[in-house]
mmCIF file of C-alpha atoms and ligand atoms in Angstrom:
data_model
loop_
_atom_site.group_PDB
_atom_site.id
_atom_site.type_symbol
_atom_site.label_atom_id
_atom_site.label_comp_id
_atom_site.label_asym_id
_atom_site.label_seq_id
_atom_site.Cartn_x
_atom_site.Cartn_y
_atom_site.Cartn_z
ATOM 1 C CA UNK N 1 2.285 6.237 23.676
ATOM 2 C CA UNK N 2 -0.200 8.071 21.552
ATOM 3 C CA UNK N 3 -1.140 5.219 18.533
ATOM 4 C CA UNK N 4 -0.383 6.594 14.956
ATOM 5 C CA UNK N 5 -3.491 7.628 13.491
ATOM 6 C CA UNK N 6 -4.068 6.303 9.816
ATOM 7 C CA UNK N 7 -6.290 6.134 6.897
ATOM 8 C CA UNK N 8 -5.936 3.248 4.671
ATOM 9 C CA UNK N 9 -7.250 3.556 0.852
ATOM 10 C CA UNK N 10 -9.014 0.710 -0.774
ATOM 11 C CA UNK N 11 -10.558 -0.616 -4.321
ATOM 12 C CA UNK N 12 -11.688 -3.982 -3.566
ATOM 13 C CA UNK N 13 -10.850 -7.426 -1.740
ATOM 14 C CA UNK N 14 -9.254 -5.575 1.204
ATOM 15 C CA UNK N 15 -7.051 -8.469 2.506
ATOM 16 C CA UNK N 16 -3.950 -6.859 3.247
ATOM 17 C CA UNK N 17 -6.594 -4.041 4.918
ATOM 18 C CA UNK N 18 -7.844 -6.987 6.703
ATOM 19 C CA UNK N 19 -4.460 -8.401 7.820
ATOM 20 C CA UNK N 20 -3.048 -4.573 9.011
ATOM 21 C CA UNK N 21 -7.015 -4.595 10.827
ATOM 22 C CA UNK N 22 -5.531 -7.980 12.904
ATOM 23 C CA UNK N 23 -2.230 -6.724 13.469
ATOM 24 C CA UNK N 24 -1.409 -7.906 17.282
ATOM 25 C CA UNK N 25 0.195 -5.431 19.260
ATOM 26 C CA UNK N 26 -0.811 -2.614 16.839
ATOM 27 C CA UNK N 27 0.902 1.047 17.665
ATOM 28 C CA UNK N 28 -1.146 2.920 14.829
ATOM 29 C CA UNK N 29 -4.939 2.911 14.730
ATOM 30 C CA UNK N 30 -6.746 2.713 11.572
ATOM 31 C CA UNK N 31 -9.116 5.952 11.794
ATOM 32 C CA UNK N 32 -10.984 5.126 8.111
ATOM 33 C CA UNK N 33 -11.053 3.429 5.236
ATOM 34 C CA UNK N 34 -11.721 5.241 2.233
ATOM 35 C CA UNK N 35 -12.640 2.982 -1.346
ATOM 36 C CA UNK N 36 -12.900 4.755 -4.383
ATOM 37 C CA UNK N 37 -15.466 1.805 -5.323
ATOM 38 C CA UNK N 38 -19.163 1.261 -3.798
ATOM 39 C CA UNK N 39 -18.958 -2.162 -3.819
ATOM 40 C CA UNK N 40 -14.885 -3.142 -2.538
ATOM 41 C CA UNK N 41 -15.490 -6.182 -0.342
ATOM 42 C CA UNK N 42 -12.608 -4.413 1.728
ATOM 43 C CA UNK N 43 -15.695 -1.961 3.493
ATOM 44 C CA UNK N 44 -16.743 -4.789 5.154
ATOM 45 C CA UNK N 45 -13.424 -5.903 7.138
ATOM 46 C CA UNK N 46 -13.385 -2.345 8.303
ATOM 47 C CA UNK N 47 -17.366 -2.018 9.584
ATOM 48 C CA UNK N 48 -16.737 -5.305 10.969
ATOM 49 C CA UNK N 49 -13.806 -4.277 13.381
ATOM 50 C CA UNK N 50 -16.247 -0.736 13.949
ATOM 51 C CA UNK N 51 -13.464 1.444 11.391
ATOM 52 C CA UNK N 52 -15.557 4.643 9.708
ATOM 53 C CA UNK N 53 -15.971 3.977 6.051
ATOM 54 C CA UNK N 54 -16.053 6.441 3.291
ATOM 55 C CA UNK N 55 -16.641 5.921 -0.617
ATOM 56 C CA UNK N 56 -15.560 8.621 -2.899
ATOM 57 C CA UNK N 57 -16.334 7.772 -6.361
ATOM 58 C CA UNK N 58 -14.497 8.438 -8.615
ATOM 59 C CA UNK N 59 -16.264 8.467 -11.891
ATOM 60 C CA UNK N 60 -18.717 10.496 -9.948
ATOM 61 C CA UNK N 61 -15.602 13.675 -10.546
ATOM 62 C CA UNK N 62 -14.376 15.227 -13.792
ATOM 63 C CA UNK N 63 -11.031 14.981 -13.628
ATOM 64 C CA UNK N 64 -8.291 12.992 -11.550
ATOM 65 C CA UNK N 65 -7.255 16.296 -9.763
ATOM 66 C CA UNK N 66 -10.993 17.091 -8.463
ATOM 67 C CA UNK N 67 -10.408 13.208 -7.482
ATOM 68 C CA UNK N 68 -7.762 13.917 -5.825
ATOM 69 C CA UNK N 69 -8.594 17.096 -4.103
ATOM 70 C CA UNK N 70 -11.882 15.191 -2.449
ATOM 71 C CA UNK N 71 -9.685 12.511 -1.230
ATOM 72 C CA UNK N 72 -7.456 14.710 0.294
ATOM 73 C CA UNK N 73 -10.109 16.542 2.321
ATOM 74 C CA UNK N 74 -11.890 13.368 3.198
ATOM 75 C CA UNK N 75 -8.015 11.863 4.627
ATOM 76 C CA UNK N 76 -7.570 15.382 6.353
ATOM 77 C CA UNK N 77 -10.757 15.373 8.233
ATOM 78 C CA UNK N 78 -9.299 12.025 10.031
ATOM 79 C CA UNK N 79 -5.727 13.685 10.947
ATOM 80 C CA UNK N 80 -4.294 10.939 9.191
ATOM 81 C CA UNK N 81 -0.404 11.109 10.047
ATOM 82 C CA UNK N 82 0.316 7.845 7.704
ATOM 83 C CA UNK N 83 -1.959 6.889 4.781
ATOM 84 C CA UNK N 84 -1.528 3.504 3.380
ATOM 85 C CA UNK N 85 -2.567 2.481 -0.368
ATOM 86 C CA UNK N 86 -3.540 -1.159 0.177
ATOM 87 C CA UNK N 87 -4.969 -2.158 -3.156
ATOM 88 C CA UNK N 88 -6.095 1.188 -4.429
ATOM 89 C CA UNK N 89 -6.023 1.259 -8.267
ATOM 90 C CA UNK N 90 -6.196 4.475 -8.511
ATOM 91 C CA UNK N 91 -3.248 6.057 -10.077
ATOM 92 C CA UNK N 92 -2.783 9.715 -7.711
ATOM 93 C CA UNK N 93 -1.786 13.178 -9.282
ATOM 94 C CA UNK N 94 1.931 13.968 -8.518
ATOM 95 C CA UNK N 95 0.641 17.014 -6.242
ATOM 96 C CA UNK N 96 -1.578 14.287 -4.043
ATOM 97 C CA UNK N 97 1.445 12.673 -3.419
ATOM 98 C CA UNK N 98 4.237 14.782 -2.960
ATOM 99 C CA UNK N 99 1.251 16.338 -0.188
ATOM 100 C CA UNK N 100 1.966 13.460 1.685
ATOM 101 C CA UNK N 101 5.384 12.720 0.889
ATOM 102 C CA UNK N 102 7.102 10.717 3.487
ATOM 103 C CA UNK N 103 4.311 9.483 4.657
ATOM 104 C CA UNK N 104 2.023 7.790 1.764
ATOM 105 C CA UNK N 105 2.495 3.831 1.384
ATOM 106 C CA UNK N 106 1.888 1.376 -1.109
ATOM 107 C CA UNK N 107 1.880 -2.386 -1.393
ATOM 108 C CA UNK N 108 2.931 -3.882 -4.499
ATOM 109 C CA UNK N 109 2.832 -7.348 -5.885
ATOM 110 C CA UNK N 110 6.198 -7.276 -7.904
ATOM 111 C CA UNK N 111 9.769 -7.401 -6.748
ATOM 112 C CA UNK N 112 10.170 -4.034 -7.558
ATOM 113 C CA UNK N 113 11.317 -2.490 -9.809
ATOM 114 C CA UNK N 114 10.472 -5.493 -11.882
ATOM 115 C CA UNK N 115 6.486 -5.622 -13.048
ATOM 116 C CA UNK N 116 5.435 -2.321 -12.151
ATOM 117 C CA UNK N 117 1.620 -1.867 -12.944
ATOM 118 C CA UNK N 118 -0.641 -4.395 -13.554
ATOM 119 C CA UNK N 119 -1.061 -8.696 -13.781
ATOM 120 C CA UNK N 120 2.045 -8.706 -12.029
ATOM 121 C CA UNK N 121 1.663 -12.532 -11.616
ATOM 122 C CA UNK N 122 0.632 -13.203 -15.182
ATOM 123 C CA UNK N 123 3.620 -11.488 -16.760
ATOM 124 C CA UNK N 124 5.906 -12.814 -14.064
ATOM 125 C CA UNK N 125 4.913 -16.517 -14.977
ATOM 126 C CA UNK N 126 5.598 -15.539 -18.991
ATOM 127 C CA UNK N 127 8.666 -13.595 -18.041
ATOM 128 C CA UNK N 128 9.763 -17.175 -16.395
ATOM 129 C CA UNK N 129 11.627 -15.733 -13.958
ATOM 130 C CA UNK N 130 12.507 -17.991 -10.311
ATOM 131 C CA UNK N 131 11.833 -15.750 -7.994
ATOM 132 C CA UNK N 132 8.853 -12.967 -7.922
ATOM 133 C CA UNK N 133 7.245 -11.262 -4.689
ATOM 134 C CA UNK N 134 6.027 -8.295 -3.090
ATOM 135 C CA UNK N 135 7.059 -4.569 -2.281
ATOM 136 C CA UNK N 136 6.118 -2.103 0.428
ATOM 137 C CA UNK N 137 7.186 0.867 -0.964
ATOM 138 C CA UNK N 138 7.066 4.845 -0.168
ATOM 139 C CA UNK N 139 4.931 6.020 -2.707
ATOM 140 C CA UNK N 140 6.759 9.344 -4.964
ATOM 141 C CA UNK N 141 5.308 10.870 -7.900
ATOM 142 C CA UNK N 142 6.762 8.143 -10.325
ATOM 143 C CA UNK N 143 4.487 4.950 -10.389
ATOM 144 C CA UNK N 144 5.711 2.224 -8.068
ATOM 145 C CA UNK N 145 8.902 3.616 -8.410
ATOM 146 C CA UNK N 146 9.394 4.968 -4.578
ATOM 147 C CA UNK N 147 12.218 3.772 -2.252
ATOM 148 C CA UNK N 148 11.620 0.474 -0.818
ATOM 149 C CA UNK N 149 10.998 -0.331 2.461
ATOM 150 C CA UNK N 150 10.921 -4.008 2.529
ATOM 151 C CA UNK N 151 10.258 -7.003 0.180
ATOM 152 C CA UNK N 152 9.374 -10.662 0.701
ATOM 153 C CA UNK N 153 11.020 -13.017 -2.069
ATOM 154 C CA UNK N 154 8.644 -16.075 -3.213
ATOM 155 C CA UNK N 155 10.186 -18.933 -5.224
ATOM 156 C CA UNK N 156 8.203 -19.816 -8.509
ATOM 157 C CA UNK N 157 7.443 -23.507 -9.074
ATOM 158 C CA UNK N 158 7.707 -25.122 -11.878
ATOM 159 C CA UNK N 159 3.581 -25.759 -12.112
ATOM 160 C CA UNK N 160 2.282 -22.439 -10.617
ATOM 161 C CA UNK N 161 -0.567 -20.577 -11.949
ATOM 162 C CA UNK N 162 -1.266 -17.149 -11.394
ATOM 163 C CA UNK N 163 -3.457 -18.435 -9.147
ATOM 164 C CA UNK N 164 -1.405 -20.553 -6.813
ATOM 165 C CA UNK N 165 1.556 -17.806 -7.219
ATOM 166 C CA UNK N 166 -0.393 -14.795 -6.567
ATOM 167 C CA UNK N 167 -1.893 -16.811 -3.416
ATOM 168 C CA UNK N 168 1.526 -17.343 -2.223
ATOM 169 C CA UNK N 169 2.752 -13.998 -3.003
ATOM 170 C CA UNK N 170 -0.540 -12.345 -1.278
ATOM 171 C CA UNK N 171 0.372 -14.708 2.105
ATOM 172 C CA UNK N 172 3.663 -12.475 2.044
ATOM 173 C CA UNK N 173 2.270 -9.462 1.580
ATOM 174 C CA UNK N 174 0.142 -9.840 4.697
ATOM 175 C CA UNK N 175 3.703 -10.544 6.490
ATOM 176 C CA UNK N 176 5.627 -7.348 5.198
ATOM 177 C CA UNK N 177 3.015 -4.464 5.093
ATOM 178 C CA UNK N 178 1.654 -4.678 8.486
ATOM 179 C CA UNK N 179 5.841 -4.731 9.581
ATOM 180 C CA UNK N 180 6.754 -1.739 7.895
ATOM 181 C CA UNK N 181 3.610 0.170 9.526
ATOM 182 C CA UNK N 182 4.554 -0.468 12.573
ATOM 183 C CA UNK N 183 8.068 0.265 11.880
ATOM 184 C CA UNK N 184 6.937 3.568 11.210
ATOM 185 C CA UNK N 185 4.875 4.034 13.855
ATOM 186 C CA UNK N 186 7.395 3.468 15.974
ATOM 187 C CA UNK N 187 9.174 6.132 14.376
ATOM 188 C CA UNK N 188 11.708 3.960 13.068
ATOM 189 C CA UNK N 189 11.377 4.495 9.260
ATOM 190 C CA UNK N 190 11.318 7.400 7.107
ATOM 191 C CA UNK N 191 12.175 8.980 3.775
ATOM 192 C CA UNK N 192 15.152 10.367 3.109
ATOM 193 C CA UNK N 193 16.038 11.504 0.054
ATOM 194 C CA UNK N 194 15.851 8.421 -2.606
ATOM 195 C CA UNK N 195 15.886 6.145 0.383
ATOM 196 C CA UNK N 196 13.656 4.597 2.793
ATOM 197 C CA UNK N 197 15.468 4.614 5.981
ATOM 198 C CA UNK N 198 15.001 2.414 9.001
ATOM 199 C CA UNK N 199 16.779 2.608 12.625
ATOM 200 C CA UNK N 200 19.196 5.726 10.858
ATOM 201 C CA UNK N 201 20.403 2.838 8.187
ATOM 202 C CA UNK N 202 19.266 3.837 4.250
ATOM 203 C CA UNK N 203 17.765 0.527 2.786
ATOM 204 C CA UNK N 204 19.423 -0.346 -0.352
ATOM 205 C CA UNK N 205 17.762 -3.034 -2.639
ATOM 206 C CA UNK N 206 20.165 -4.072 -5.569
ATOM 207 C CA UNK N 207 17.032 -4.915 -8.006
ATOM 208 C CA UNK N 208 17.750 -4.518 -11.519
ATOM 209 C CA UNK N 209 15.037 -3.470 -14.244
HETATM 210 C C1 GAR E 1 -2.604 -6.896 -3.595
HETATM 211 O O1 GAR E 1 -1.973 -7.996 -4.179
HETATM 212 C C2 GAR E 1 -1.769 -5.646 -3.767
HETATM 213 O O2 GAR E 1 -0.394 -5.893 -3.709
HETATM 214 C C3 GAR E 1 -2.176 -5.205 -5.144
HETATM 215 O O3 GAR E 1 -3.549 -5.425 -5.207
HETATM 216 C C4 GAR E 1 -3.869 -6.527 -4.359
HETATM 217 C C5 GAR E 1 -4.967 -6.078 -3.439
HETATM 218 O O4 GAR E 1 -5.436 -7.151 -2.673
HETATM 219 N N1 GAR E 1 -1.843 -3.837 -5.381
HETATM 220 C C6 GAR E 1 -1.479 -3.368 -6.567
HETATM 221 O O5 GAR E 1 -1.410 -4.057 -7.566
HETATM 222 C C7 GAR E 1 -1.143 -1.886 -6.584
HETATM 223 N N2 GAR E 1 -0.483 -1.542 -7.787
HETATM 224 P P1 GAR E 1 -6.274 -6.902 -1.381
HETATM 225 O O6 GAR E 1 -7.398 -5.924 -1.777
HETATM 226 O O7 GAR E 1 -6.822 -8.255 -1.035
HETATM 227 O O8 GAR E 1 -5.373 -6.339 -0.343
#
């Protein structure tokens, strides 16, 4: 079977890139890895396992859509079929994404919908809630708002830091986004509609705000 080709997008540490990179058994072959910053520790995990890199730059661009538009034609020339944001702070124009609707993913580290944007951790902690995690999500025009695909659940202790819980959390996410891209390559997930939906069942994630 033909492996998935796709392009991951970075902005800095690159673990989770680095995790998906050592993925045993992987059906989906990473053809680049784009970072939108010169200096992401992420470039190296990807020269390392002989992955092309590219930087676009964004301050280097007037406007988010001229952004956009030179990421788009630097994730076409690789015939990317999946493209996987895997800690890219970049926020993406709604055309970028609905482009690759269906088949643009994100990692987050929130149980969704809770703690969208940033210092998850931090406001987690203050929030004092028991449980916190992480999200793979299909990424739609509304920020980290897309249908779920699957999320780990990560008790908080009594004397976590953001530190220890983000370390915990990140250990997770290492787990659940290199499962759900091999569930699609396999062809086994998709979007439907306002649902992710894997082996023909819609996944339904009773989260509240
Ligand atoms: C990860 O925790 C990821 O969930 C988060 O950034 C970190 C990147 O770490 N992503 C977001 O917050 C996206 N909104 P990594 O570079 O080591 O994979």
């Amino acid at each position: 079977m033909e492996k998935l080709p796709l392009v991951a997008l970075i902005s800095g540490r690159g673990s989770n890139l680095k995790a998906i990179i050592d993925t045993p058994n992987p059906l989906f072959e990473i053809r680049a890895v784009i970072s939108n910053r010169y200096h992401a520790k992420g470039l190296a995990h990807a020269k390392q396992a002989d992955i092309a890199t590219e930087i676009i730059d964004h301050d280097l661009f007037n406007s988010r859509l001229e952004f956009d538009h030179a990421l788009k034609n630097c994730i076409n020339q690789y015939q990317a079929k999946l493209v996987i944001l895997a800690g890219f702070m970049r926020i993406l124009s709604p055309d970028f994404v609905n482009y690759y609707q269906g088949r643009l993913l994100n990692i987050h580290p929130s149980l969704l919908p809770a703690f969208k944007g940033l210092n998850t951790h931090k406001r987690a902690l203050e929030a004092g809630v028991k449980e916190h995690g992480a999200s793979v999500h299909f990424v739609t025009a509304d920020l980290d708002a897309g249908p779920i695909i699957i999320q780990a659940r990560v008790a908080v202790l009594a004397d976590d830091n953001e530190a220890s819980l983000s370390q915990r959390v990140l250990k997770q996410e290492h787990r659940i986004y290199p499962q759900s891209i091999q569930w699609f390559a396999q062809n086994r997930l998709r979007l439907e509609g306002q649902y992710a939906v894997l082996d023909d069942k819609p996944l339904i994630f009773n989260n509240t705000d």
